[in-house]
Tab-separated table of N, CA and C in Angstrom:
chain	number	residue	atom	x	y	z
Q	1	MET	N	11.129	18.318	-8.289
Q	1	MET	CA	11.090	18.914	-6.958
Q	1	MET	C	10.052	18.194	-6.100
Q	2	ALA	N	10.415	17.903	-4.879
Q	2	ALA	CA	9.510	17.203	-3.978
Q	2	ALA	C	8.387	18.121	-3.522
Q	3	HIS	N	7.234	17.527	-3.330
Q	3	HIS	CA	6.090	18.288	-2.821
Q	3	HIS	C	6.156	18.311	-1.296
Q	4	VAL	N	5.790	19.427	-0.711
Q	4	VAL	CA	5.718	19.524	0.739
Q	4	VAL	C	4.323	19.038	1.152
Q	5	GLN	N	4.294	18.062	2.023
Q	5	GLN	CA	3.021	17.470	2.421
Q	5	GLN	C	2.738	17.739	3.892
Q	6	ASP	N	1.478	17.875	4.199
Q	6	ASP	CA	1.039	17.940	5.588
Q	6	ASP	C	0.553	16.537	5.943
Q	7	TYR	N	1.465	15.737	6.501
Q	7	TYR	CA	1.160	14.342	6.781
Q	7	TYR	C	0.080	14.191	7.848
Q	8	THR	N	0.047	15.105	8.815
Q	8	THR	CA	-0.979	15.028	9.860
Q	8	THR	C	-2.360	15.239	9.262
Q	9	ALA	N	-2.496	16.237	8.402
Q	9	ALA	CA	-3.785	16.496	7.748
Q	9	ALA	C	-4.181	15.329	6.844
Q	10	THR	N	-3.201	14.748	6.153
Q	10	THR	CA	-3.482	13.597	5.292
Q	10	THR	C	-3.979	12.421	6.126
Q	11	LEU	N	-3.314	12.159	7.237
Q	11	LEU	CA	-3.745	11.059	8.109
Q	11	LEU	C	-5.170	11.300	8.604
Q	12	GLU	N	-5.472	12.541	8.988
Q	12	GLU	CA	-6.829	12.865	9.457
Q	12	GLU	C	-7.865	12.661	8.355
Q	13	ARG	N	-7.549	13.090	7.126
Q	13	ARG	CA	-8.499	12.947	6.010
Q	13	ARG	C	-8.720	11.487	5.646
Q	14	VAL	N	-7.642	10.716	5.592
Q	14	VAL	CA	-7.767	9.304	5.239
Q	14	VAL	C	-8.511	8.552	6.348
Q	15	SER	N	-8.199	8.844	7.591
Q	15	SER	CA	-8.889	8.199	8.720
Q	15	SER	C	-10.380	8.498	8.687
Q	16	ALA	N	-10.733	9.760	8.399
Q	16	ALA	CA	-12.148	10.138	8.313
Q	16	ALA	C	-12.833	9.393	7.171
Q	17	ALA	N	-12.145	9.262	6.038
Q	17	ALA	CA	-12.720	8.543	4.887
Q	17	ALA	C	-12.966	7.074	5.240
Q	18	ILE	N	-12.044	6.465	5.969
Q	18	ILE	CA	-12.201	5.063	6.386
Q	18	ILE	C	-13.425	4.927	7.284
Q	19	GLU	N	-13.534	5.796	8.281
Q	19	GLU	CA	-14.648	5.712	9.229
Q	19	GLU	C	-15.996	5.974	8.563
Q	20	GLU	N	-16.025	6.940	7.642
Q	20	GLU	CA	-17.276	7.257	6.947
Q	20	GLU	C	-17.738	6.109	6.067
Q	21	ALA	N	-16.794	5.340	5.524
Q	21	ALA	CA	-17.131	4.261	4.587
Q	21	ALA	C	-17.695	3.038	5.300
Q	22	GLY	N	-17.410	2.900	6.596
Q	22	GLY	CA	-17.912	1.728	7.315
Q	22	GLY	C	-16.951	0.566	7.234
Q	23	ALA	N	-17.482	-0.646	7.319
Q	23	ALA	CA	-16.648	-1.840	7.416
Q	23	ALA	C	-16.288	-2.403	6.048
Q	24	GLY	N	-15.275	-3.257	6.064
Q	24	GLY	CA	-14.932	-4.050	4.902
Q	24	GLY	C	-14.324	-3.293	3.744
Q	25	GLU	N	-14.586	-3.802	2.551
Q	25	GLU	CA	-13.953	-3.286	1.345
Q	25	GLU	C	-14.265	-1.821	1.046
Q	26	PRO	N	-15.462	-1.300	1.352
Q	26	PRO	CA	-15.686	0.136	1.127
Q	26	PRO	C	-14.694	1.014	1.904
Q	27	ALA	N	-14.311	0.591	3.099
Q	27	ALA	CA	-13.338	1.345	3.889
Q	27	ALA	C	-11.963	1.320	3.227
Q	28	ILE	N	-11.605	0.179	2.670
Q	28	ILE	CA	-10.319	0.040	1.987
Q	28	ILE	C	-10.303	0.944	0.756
Q	29	ALA	N	-11.370	0.894	-0.032
Q	29	ALA	CA	-11.470	1.734	-1.233
Q	29	ALA	C	-11.414	3.215	-0.869
Q	30	ALA	N	-12.078	3.594	0.204
Q	30	ALA	CA	-12.079	4.995	0.639
Q	30	ALA	C	-10.664	5.443	1.004
Q	31	ALA	N	-9.916	4.588	1.688
Q	31	ALA	CA	-8.547	4.920	2.077
Q	31	ALA	C	-7.661	5.098	0.843
Q	32	VAL	N	-7.778	4.185	-0.107
Q	32	VAL	CA	-6.978	4.231	-1.331
Q	32	VAL	C	-7.254	5.527	-2.102
Q	33	HIS	N	-8.532	5.860	-2.272
Q	33	HIS	CA	-8.899	7.073	-3.003
Q	33	HIS	C	-8.438	8.339	-2.277
Q	34	ALA	N	-8.604	8.371	-0.957
Q	34	ALA	CA	-8.197	9.550	-0.182
Q	34	ALA	C	-6.679	9.736	-0.248
Q	35	LEU	N	-5.919	8.646	-0.147
Q	35	LEU	CA	-4.460	8.744	-0.226
Q	35	LEU	C	-4.018	9.271	-1.585
Q	36	LYS	N	-4.590	8.736	-2.637
Q	36	LYS	CA	-4.224	9.167	-3.992
Q	36	LYS	C	-4.536	10.648	-4.184
Q	37	GLN	N	-5.661	11.077	-3.644
Q	37	GLN	CA	-6.073	12.479	-3.778
Q	37	GLN	C	-5.145	13.412	-2.996
Q	38	GLN	N	-4.704	12.981	-1.827
Q	38	GLN	CA	-3.914	13.834	-0.945
Q	38	GLN	C	-2.429	13.891	-1.298
Q	39	MET	N	-1.919	12.845	-1.929
Q	39	MET	CA	-0.475	12.723	-2.127
Q	39	MET	C	-0.125	12.715	-3.613
Q	40	PRO	N	0.281	13.852	-4.166
Q	40	PRO	CA	0.530	13.965	-5.615
Q	40	PRO	C	1.598	13.009	-6.154
Q	41	ASP	N	2.585	12.655	-5.324
Q	41	ASP	CA	3.642	11.764	-5.800
Q	41	ASP	C	3.261	10.290	-5.743
Q	42	TYR	N	2.093	9.984	-5.190
Q	42	TYR	CA	1.618	8.601	-5.137
Q	42	TYR	C	0.896	8.317	-6.455
Q	43	THR	N	1.622	7.766	-7.416
Q	43	THR	CA	1.100	7.541	-8.759
Q	43	THR	C	0.090	6.395	-8.802
Q	44	TRP	N	0.384	5.325	-8.064
Q	44	TRP	CA	-0.493	4.148	-8.013
Q	44	TRP	C	-0.652	3.782	-6.551
Q	45	VAL	N	-1.892	3.654	-6.101
Q	45	VAL	CA	-2.175	3.334	-4.702
Q	45	VAL	C	-3.139	2.157	-4.686
Q	46	GLY	N	-2.751	1.092	-4.004
Q	46	GLY	CA	-3.625	-0.071	-3.942
Q	46	GLY	C	-3.433	-0.854	-2.661
Q	47	VAL	N	-4.377	-1.762	-2.438
Q	47	VAL	CA	-4.304	-2.676	-1.307
Q	47	VAL	C	-4.406	-4.096	-1.846
Q	48	TYR	N	-3.495	-4.931	-1.381
Q	48	TYR	CA	-3.566	-6.362	-1.659
Q	48	TYR	C	-4.075	-7.048	-0.398
Q	49	LEU	N	-4.964	-8.020	-0.567
Q	49	LEU	CA	-5.525	-8.779	0.545
Q	49	LEU	C	-4.926	-10.173	0.543
Q	50	LEU	N	-4.557	-10.654	1.714
Q	50	LEU	CA	-3.971	-11.983	1.804
Q	50	LEU	C	-5.074	-13.029	1.707
Q	51	ASP	N	-4.903	-13.966	0.800
Q	51	ASP	CA	-5.843	-15.067	0.611
Q	51	ASP	C	-5.008	-16.337	0.537
Q	52	GLY	N	-4.944	-17.076	1.637
Q	52	GLY	CA	-4.083	-18.257	1.688
Q	52	GLY	C	-2.639	-17.844	1.565
Q	53	ASN	N	-1.963	-18.322	0.527
Q	53	ASN	CA	-0.552	-17.991	0.313
Q	53	ASN	C	-0.349	-17.012	-0.838
Q	54	GLU	N	-1.412	-16.246	-1.152
Q	54	GLU	CA	-1.321	-15.266	-2.234
Q	54	GLU	C	-1.872	-13.928	-1.782
Q	55	LEU	N	-1.310	-12.886	-2.359
Q	55	LEU	CA	-1.847	-11.544	-2.197
Q	55	LEU	C	-2.739	-11.287	-3.401
Q	56	VAL	N	-3.978	-10.890	-3.127
Q	56	VAL	CA	-4.957	-10.663	-4.186
Q	56	VAL	C	-5.252	-9.172	-4.250
Q	57	LEU	N	-5.155	-8.612	-5.461
Q	57	LEU	CA	-5.376	-7.184	-5.640
Q	57	LEU	C	-6.796	-6.802	-5.241
Q	58	GLY	N	-6.881	-5.832	-4.349
Q	58	GLY	CA	-8.161	-5.283	-3.917
Q	58	GLY	C	-8.345	-3.916	-4.546
Q	59	PRO	N	-8.986	-3.002	-3.831
Q	59	PRO	CA	-9.196	-1.651	-4.361
Q	59	PRO	C	-7.870	-0.959	-4.691
Q	60	PHE	N	-7.853	-0.250	-5.831
Q	60	PHE	CA	-6.668	0.515	-6.216
Q	60	PHE	C	-7.081	1.694	-7.078
Q	61	VAL	N	-6.178	2.680	-7.155
Q	61	VAL	CA	-6.355	3.841	-8.029
Q	61	VAL	C	-5.063	3.994	-8.818
Q	62	GLY	N	-5.176	4.034	-10.125
Q	62	GLY	CA	-4.021	4.144	-11.007
Q	62	GLY	C	-4.225	3.241	-12.203
Q	63	LYS	N	-3.176	3.086	-12.985
Q	63	LYS	CA	-3.255	2.232	-14.163
Q	63	LYS	C	-3.510	0.792	-13.739
Q	64	PRO	N	-4.224	0.018	-14.571
Q	64	PRO	CA	-4.439	-1.398	-14.237
Q	64	PRO	C	-3.104	-2.114	-14.030
Q	65	SER	N	-3.080	-3.022	-13.069
Q	65	SER	CA	-1.874	-3.782	-12.767
Q	65	SER	C	-1.973	-5.175	-13.382
Q	66	PRO	N	-0.878	-5.660	-13.996
Q	66	PRO	CA	-0.888	-7.028	-14.497
Q	66	PRO	C	-0.762	-8.051	-13.366
Q	67	HIS	N	-0.545	-7.559	-12.139
Q	67	HIS	CA	-0.319	-8.454	-11.002
Q	67	HIS	C	-1.532	-8.484	-10.084
Q	68	ALA	N	-2.542	-9.271	-10.474
Q	68	ALA	CA	-3.753	-9.382	-9.663
Q	68	ALA	C	-3.560	-10.369	-8.517
Q	69	ARG	N	-2.633	-11.297	-8.677
Q	69	ARG	CA	-2.320	-12.278	-7.634
Q	69	ARG	C	-0.797	-12.398	-7.537
Q	70	ILE	N	-0.276	-12.275	-6.310
Q	70	ILE	CA	1.163	-12.359	-6.092
Q	70	ILE	C	1.416	-13.397	-4.999
Q	71	PRO	N	2.175	-14.455	-5.306
Q	71	PRO	CA	2.489	-15.447	-4.270
Q	71	PRO	C	3.352	-14.825	-3.167
Q	72	LEU	N	3.138	-15.268	-1.932
Q	72	LEU	CA	3.976	-14.797	-0.828
Q	72	LEU	C	5.437	-15.059	-1.171
Q	73	GLY	N	6.294	-14.110	-0.838
Q	73	GLY	CA	7.715	-14.254	-1.093
Q	73	GLY	C	8.142	-13.789	-2.469
Q	74	ARG	N	7.195	-13.465	-3.351
Q	74	ARG	CA	7.533	-13.036	-4.717
Q	74	ARG	C	7.372	-11.517	-4.834
Q	75	GLY	N	8.351	-10.872	-5.434
Q	75	GLY	CA	8.291	-9.428	-5.610
Q	75	GLY	C	8.452	-8.690	-4.293
Q	76	ILE	N	8.394	-7.395	-4.367
Q	76	ILE	CA	8.515	-6.563	-3.170
Q	76	ILE	C	7.280	-6.748	-2.294
Q	77	CYS	N	6.099	-6.865	-2.927
Q	77	CYS	CA	4.864	-7.089	-2.166
Q	77	CYS	C	4.932	-8.396	-1.386
Q	78	GLY	N	5.324	-9.465	-2.057
Q	78	GLY	CA	5.415	-10.766	-1.396
Q	78	GLY	C	6.458	-10.779	-0.293
Q	79	ALA	N	7.563	-10.044	-0.500
Q	79	ALA	CA	8.618	-9.960	0.512
Q	79	ALA	C	8.130	-9.211	1.747
Q	80	ALA	N	7.428	-8.091	1.553
Q	80	ALA	CA	6.936	-7.307	2.691
Q	80	ALA	C	5.961	-8.120	3.538
Q	81	ALA	N	5.084	-8.877	2.883
Q	81	ALA	CA	4.114	-9.699	3.624
Q	81	ALA	C	4.821	-10.831	4.363
Q	82	THR	N	5.774	-11.482	3.717
Q	82	THR	CA	6.500	-12.594	4.332
Q	82	THR	C	7.345	-12.117	5.502
Q	83	GLU	N	8.024	-10.971	5.322
Q	83	GLU	CA	8.910	-10.444	6.357
Q	83	GLU	C	8.158	-9.637	7.417
Q	84	LYS	N	6.876	-9.343	7.151
Q	84	LYS	CA	6.038	-8.556	8.074
Q	84	LYS	C	6.678	-7.209	8.402
Q	85	THR	N	7.208	-6.556	7.362
Q	85	THR	CA	7.868	-5.271	7.562
Q	85	THR	C	7.673	-4.376	6.341
Q	86	THR	N	7.713	-3.073	6.576
Q	86	THR	CA	7.620	-2.092	5.490
Q	86	THR	C	8.896	-2.134	4.672
Q	87	ILE	N	8.726	-2.095	3.343
Q	87	ILE	CA	9.880	-2.049	2.439
Q	87	ILE	C	9.751	-0.801	1.575
Q	88	ILE	N	10.824	-0.002	1.554
Q	88	ILE	CA	10.909	1.172	0.689
Q	88	ILE	C	11.994	0.900	-0.345
Q	89	VAL	N	11.644	1.079	-1.608
Q	89	VAL	CA	12.602	0.900	-2.694
Q	89	VAL	C	12.745	2.245	-3.408
Q	90	ASP	N	13.929	2.849	-3.296
Q	90	ASP	CA	14.167	4.166	-3.895
Q	90	ASP	C	14.234	4.112	-5.421
Q	91	ASP	N	14.733	2.987	-5.955
Q	91	ASP	CA	14.860	2.823	-7.410
Q	91	ASP	C	14.480	1.388	-7.760
Q	92	VAL	N	13.267	1.217	-8.278
Q	92	VAL	CA	12.776	-0.139	-8.566
Q	92	VAL	C	13.644	-0.852	-9.603
Q	93	ASN	N	14.295	-0.095	-10.482
Q	93	ASN	CA	15.139	-0.717	-11.499
Q	93	ASN	C	16.409	-1.321	-10.911
Q	94	ALA	N	16.743	-0.939	-9.680
Q	94	ALA	CA	17.933	-1.460	-9.020
Q	94	ALA	C	17.600	-2.597	-8.052
Q	95	ASP	N	16.329	-2.984	-7.956
Q	95	ASP	CA	15.910	-4.038	-7.025
Q	95	ASP	C	15.380	-5.224	-7.832
Q	96	SER	N	16.082	-6.343	-7.759
Q	96	SER	CA	15.724	-7.518	-8.564
Q	96	SER	C	14.370	-8.110	-8.179
Q	97	ARG	N	13.854	-7.754	-7.000
Q	97	ARG	CA	12.547	-8.284	-6.575
Q	97	ARG	C	11.385	-7.588	-7.262
Q	98	TYR	N	11.611	-6.414	-7.830
Q	98	TYR	CA	10.529	-5.610	-8.373
Q	98	TYR	C	9.809	-6.332	-9.511
Q	99	LEU	N	8.469	-6.394	-9.401
Q	99	LEU	CA	7.616	-6.930	-10.471
Q	99	LEU	C	7.083	-5.735	-11.247
Q	100	ALA	N	7.560	-5.538	-12.447
Q	100	ALA	CA	7.214	-4.352	-13.226
Q	100	ALA	C	5.718	-4.267	-13.507
Q	101	CYS	N	5.157	-3.113	-13.204
Q	101	CYS	CA	3.750	-2.835	-13.488
Q	101	CYS	C	3.641	-1.758	-14.558
Q	102	SER	N	4.466	-0.742	-14.433
Q	102	SER	CA	4.431	0.394	-15.349
Q	102	SER	C	5.860	0.851	-15.598
Q	103	ILE	N	6.185	1.163	-16.847
Q	103	ILE	CA	7.546	1.606	-17.138
Q	103	ILE	C	7.857	2.963	-16.509
Q	104	GLU	N	6.806	3.712	-16.131
Q	104	GLU	CA	7.012	5.015	-15.500
Q	104	GLU	C	7.387	4.907	-14.024
Q	105	THR	N	7.077	3.783	-13.385
Q	105	THR	CA	7.324	3.635	-11.949
Q	105	THR	C	8.816	3.663	-11.661
Q	106	ARG	N	9.183	4.502	-10.675
Q	106	ARG	CA	10.591	4.641	-10.298
Q	106	ARG	C	10.863	4.181	-8.869
Q	107	SER	N	9.868	4.339	-7.963
Q	107	SER	CA	10.067	3.929	-6.574
Q	107	SER	C	8.780	3.336	-6.021
Q	108	GLU	N	8.912	2.605	-4.899
Q	108	GLU	CA	7.767	1.885	-4.335
Q	108	GLU	C	7.909	1.792	-2.820
Q	109	ILE	N	6.755	1.785	-2.142
Q	109	ILE	CA	6.705	1.481	-0.712
Q	109	ILE	C	5.583	0.473	-0.512
Q	110	VAL	N	5.873	-0.548	0.296
Q	110	VAL	CA	4.878	-1.574	0.607
Q	110	VAL	C	4.807	-1.705	2.127
Q	111	VAL	N	3.589	-1.558	2.659
Q	111	VAL	CA	3.369	-1.571	4.111
Q	111	VAL	C	2.395	-2.687	4.463
Q	112	PRO	N	2.841	-3.676	5.234
Q	112	PRO	CA	1.919	-4.740	5.646
Q	112	PRO	C	0.789	-4.186	6.522
Q	113	ILE	N	-0.391	-4.742	6.341
Q	113	ILE	CA	-1.537	-4.428	7.195
Q	113	ILE	C	-1.691	-5.627	8.119
Q	114	MET	N	-1.465	-5.381	9.416
Q	114	MET	CA	-1.439	-6.485	10.375
Q	114	MET	C	-2.379	-6.243	11.536
Q	115	LEU	N	-2.935	-7.332	12.040
Q	115	LEU	CA	-3.703	-7.324	13.279
Q	115	LEU	C	-2.924	-8.224	14.229
Q	116	ASP	N	-2.333	-7.634	15.249
Q	116	ASP	CA	-1.377	-8.322	16.114
Q	116	ASP	C	-0.217	-8.796	15.239
Q	117	THR	N	0.007	-10.102	15.144
Q	117	THR	CA	1.116	-10.609	14.321
Q	117	THR	C	0.622	-11.207	13.005
Q	118	GLU	N	-0.653	-11.096	12.726
Q	118	GLU	CA	-1.254	-11.688	11.534
Q	118	GLU	C	-1.283	-10.686	10.377
Q	119	VAL	N	-0.670	-11.066	9.260
Q	119	VAL	CA	-0.721	-10.234	8.062
Q	119	VAL	C	-2.066	-10.455	7.385
Q	120	LEU	N	-2.803	-9.348	7.149
Q	120	LEU	CA	-4.106	-9.425	6.489
Q	120	LEU	C	-4.025	-8.970	5.034
Q	121	GLY	N	-3.046	-8.121	4.758
Q	121	GLY	CA	-2.880	-7.560	3.421
Q	121	GLY	C	-1.776	-6.539	3.467
Q	122	GLU	N	-1.777	-5.628	2.479
Q	122	GLU	CA	-0.762	-4.589	2.493
Q	122	GLU	C	-1.165	-3.429	1.598
Q	123	ILE	N	-0.601	-2.273	1.949
Q	123	ILE	CA	-0.740	-1.076	1.131
Q	123	ILE	C	0.468	-1.059	0.203
Q	124	ASP	N	0.221	-0.905	-1.087
Q	124	ASP	CA	1.294	-0.852	-2.081
Q	124	ASP	C	1.169	0.473	-2.822
Q	125	ILE	N	2.243	1.247	-2.835
Q	125	ILE	CA	2.220	2.551	-3.506
Q	125	ILE	C	3.448	2.693	-4.392
Q	126	ASP	N	3.204	3.118	-5.632
Q	126	ASP	CA	4.268	3.393	-6.594
Q	126	ASP	C	4.326	4.891	-6.848
Q	127	SER	N	5.518	5.349	-7.237
Q	127	SER	CA	5.689	6.739	-7.645
Q	127	SER	C	6.531	6.785	-8.918
Q	128	ASP	N	6.257	7.777	-9.741
Q	128	ASP	CA	7.045	7.989	-10.950
Q	128	ASP	C	8.307	8.799	-10.657
Q	129	ARG	N	8.558	9.083	-9.375
Q	129	ARG	CA	9.721	9.842	-8.946
Q	129	ARG	C	10.689	8.923	-8.199
Q	130	LEU	N	11.975	9.033	-8.468
Q	130	LEU	CA	12.980	8.275	-7.718
Q	130	LEU	C	12.943	8.696	-6.252
Q	131	ALA	N	13.169	7.752	-5.362
Q	131	ALA	CA	13.276	8.033	-3.921
Q	131	ALA	C	12.136	8.920	-3.419
Q	132	ALA	N	10.916	8.585	-3.821
Q	132	ALA	CA	9.756	9.415	-3.474
Q	132	ALA	C	9.286	9.204	-2.032
Q	133	PHE	N	9.730	8.121	-1.389
Q	133	PHE	CA	9.187	7.769	-0.075
Q	133	PHE	C	10.250	7.859	1.010
Q	134	GLY	N	9.890	8.526	2.097
Q	134	GLY	CA	10.807	8.667	3.221
Q	134	GLY	C	10.150	8.234	4.522
Q	135	GLN	N	10.773	8.630	5.614
Q	135	GLN	CA	10.282	8.247	6.945
Q	135	GLN	C	8.866	8.765	7.200
Q	136	ASP	N	8.557	9.981	6.733
Q	136	ASP	CA	7.208	10.518	6.943
Q	136	ASP	C	6.154	9.674	6.230
Q	137	ASP	N	6.468	9.206	5.018
Q	137	ASP	CA	5.540	8.338	4.297
Q	137	ASP	C	5.372	7.012	5.036
Q	138	LYS	N	6.479	6.461	5.517
Q	138	LYS	CA	6.440	5.195	6.253
Q	138	LYS	C	5.555	5.334	7.497
Q	139	THR	N	5.753	6.398	8.250
Q	139	THR	CA	4.963	6.628	9.462
Q	139	THR	C	3.482	6.807	9.122
Q	140	LEU	N	3.203	7.625	8.098
Q	140	LEU	CA	1.826	7.859	7.662
Q	140	LEU	C	1.159	6.554	7.258
Q	141	LEU	N	1.800	5.792	6.398
Q	141	LEU	CA	1.186	4.585	5.854
Q	141	LEU	C	1.070	3.473	6.896
Q	142	GLU	N	2.006	3.402	7.823
Q	142	GLU	CA	1.885	2.412	8.901
Q	142	GLU	C	0.711	2.768	9.818
Q	143	SER	N	0.477	4.059	10.036
Q	143	SER	CA	-0.690	4.490	10.829
Q	143	SER	C	-1.990	4.136	10.101
Q	144	ILE	N	-2.025	4.353	8.795
Q	144	ILE	CA	-3.216	4.017	8.008
Q	144	ILE	C	-3.427	2.506	8.000
Q	145	ALA	N	-2.333	1.746	7.894
Q	145	ALA	CA	-2.436	0.280	7.923
Q	145	ALA	C	-3.062	-0.189	9.235
Q	146	GLN	N	-2.679	0.435	10.345
Q	146	GLN	CA	-3.272	0.076	11.646
Q	146	GLN	C	-4.771	0.354	11.652
Q	147	ARG	N	-5.184	1.458	11.045
Q	147	ARG	CA	-6.603	1.811	11.002
Q	147	ARG	C	-7.378	0.889	10.055
Q	148	LEU	N	-6.708	0.403	9.013
Q	148	LEU	CA	-7.369	-0.474	8.048
Q	148	LEU	C	-7.497	-1.921	8.521
Q	149	ALA	N	-6.612	-2.357	9.394
Q	149	ALA	CA	-6.577	-3.770	9.802
Q	149	ALA	C	-7.940	-4.321	10.228
Q	150	PRO	N	-8.681	-3.624	11.104
Q	150	PRO	CA	-9.991	-4.173	11.490
Q	150	PRO	C	-10.958	-4.261	10.308
Q	151	HIS	N	-10.792	-3.378	9.325
Q	151	HIS	CA	-11.676	-3.394	8.154
Q	151	HIS	C	-11.336	-4.560	7.229
Q	152	LEU	N	-10.056	-4.914	7.142
Q	152	LEU	CA	-9.680	-6.076	6.352
Q	152	LEU	C	-10.207	-7.341	7.019
Q	153	LYS	N	-10.124	-7.378	8.333
Q	153	LYS	CA	-10.656	-8.528	9.074
Q	153	LYS	C	-12.166	-8.616	8.829
Q	154	ALA	N	-12.825	-7.465	8.824
Q	154	ALA	CA	-14.280	-7.426	8.594
Q	154	ALA	C	-14.634	-7.862	7.177
Q	155	ALA	N	-13.721	-7.613	6.230
Q	155	ALA	CA	-13.969	-8.024	4.846
Q	155	ALA	C	-13.982	-9.547	4.741
Q	156	ASP	N	-13.374	-10.220	5.745
Q	156	ASP	CA	-13.421	-11.672	5.878
Q	156	ASP	C	-12.968	-12.399	4.621
Q	157	ARG	N	-11.963	-11.852	3.966
Q	157	ARG	CA	-11.427	-12.505	2.772
Q	157	ARG	C	-10.015	-13.009	3.048
Q	158	THR	N	-9.641	-13.017	4.300
Q	158	THR	CA	-8.274	-13.385	4.602
Q	158	THR	C	-8.216	-14.609	5.510
Q	159	GLU	N	-7.081	-15.255	5.473
Q	159	GLU	CA	-6.805	-16.362	6.378
Q	159	GLU	C	-5.501	-16.043	7.076
Q	160	PRO	N	-5.306	-16.548	8.298
Q	160	PRO	CA	-4.051	-16.265	9.007
Q	160	PRO	C	-2.860	-16.757	8.213
Q	161	MET	N	-1.763	-16.033	8.336
Q	161	MET	CA	-0.540	-16.409	7.636
Q	161	MET	C	0.252	-17.362	8.496
């Protein structure tokens, strides 16, 4: 059964956590932790930072990922960064791009973090539930990505794509 979420309250809590943490990576970590705490169906929550032509795993909450570096264009994460668009996968087992992290993962959403047209990184979230992500999640996470963009720029670990 799906959980009923108050997306507005979640956005407010995550935004407050970002602002309280200050600039750079502490803000990213605060956002990841707040999202995981607020959203029960978000099994794994992480941010990848763009470094040249690779996405490098930054702060995350969940099981360790075997994918610490993902080349642009590879997997769902690499596709979202290359295409500069949010990708929702209702069933990861039905998507050939999926890079398996956990056998429990059933669905995924990846949201690019952009400043103007420049990709700085992305929010990557897995769920152990099929079709766990909908329009409300997309809207919520795109809003959080907008708030995180200046903090990723401040982390100064990225280069323009």
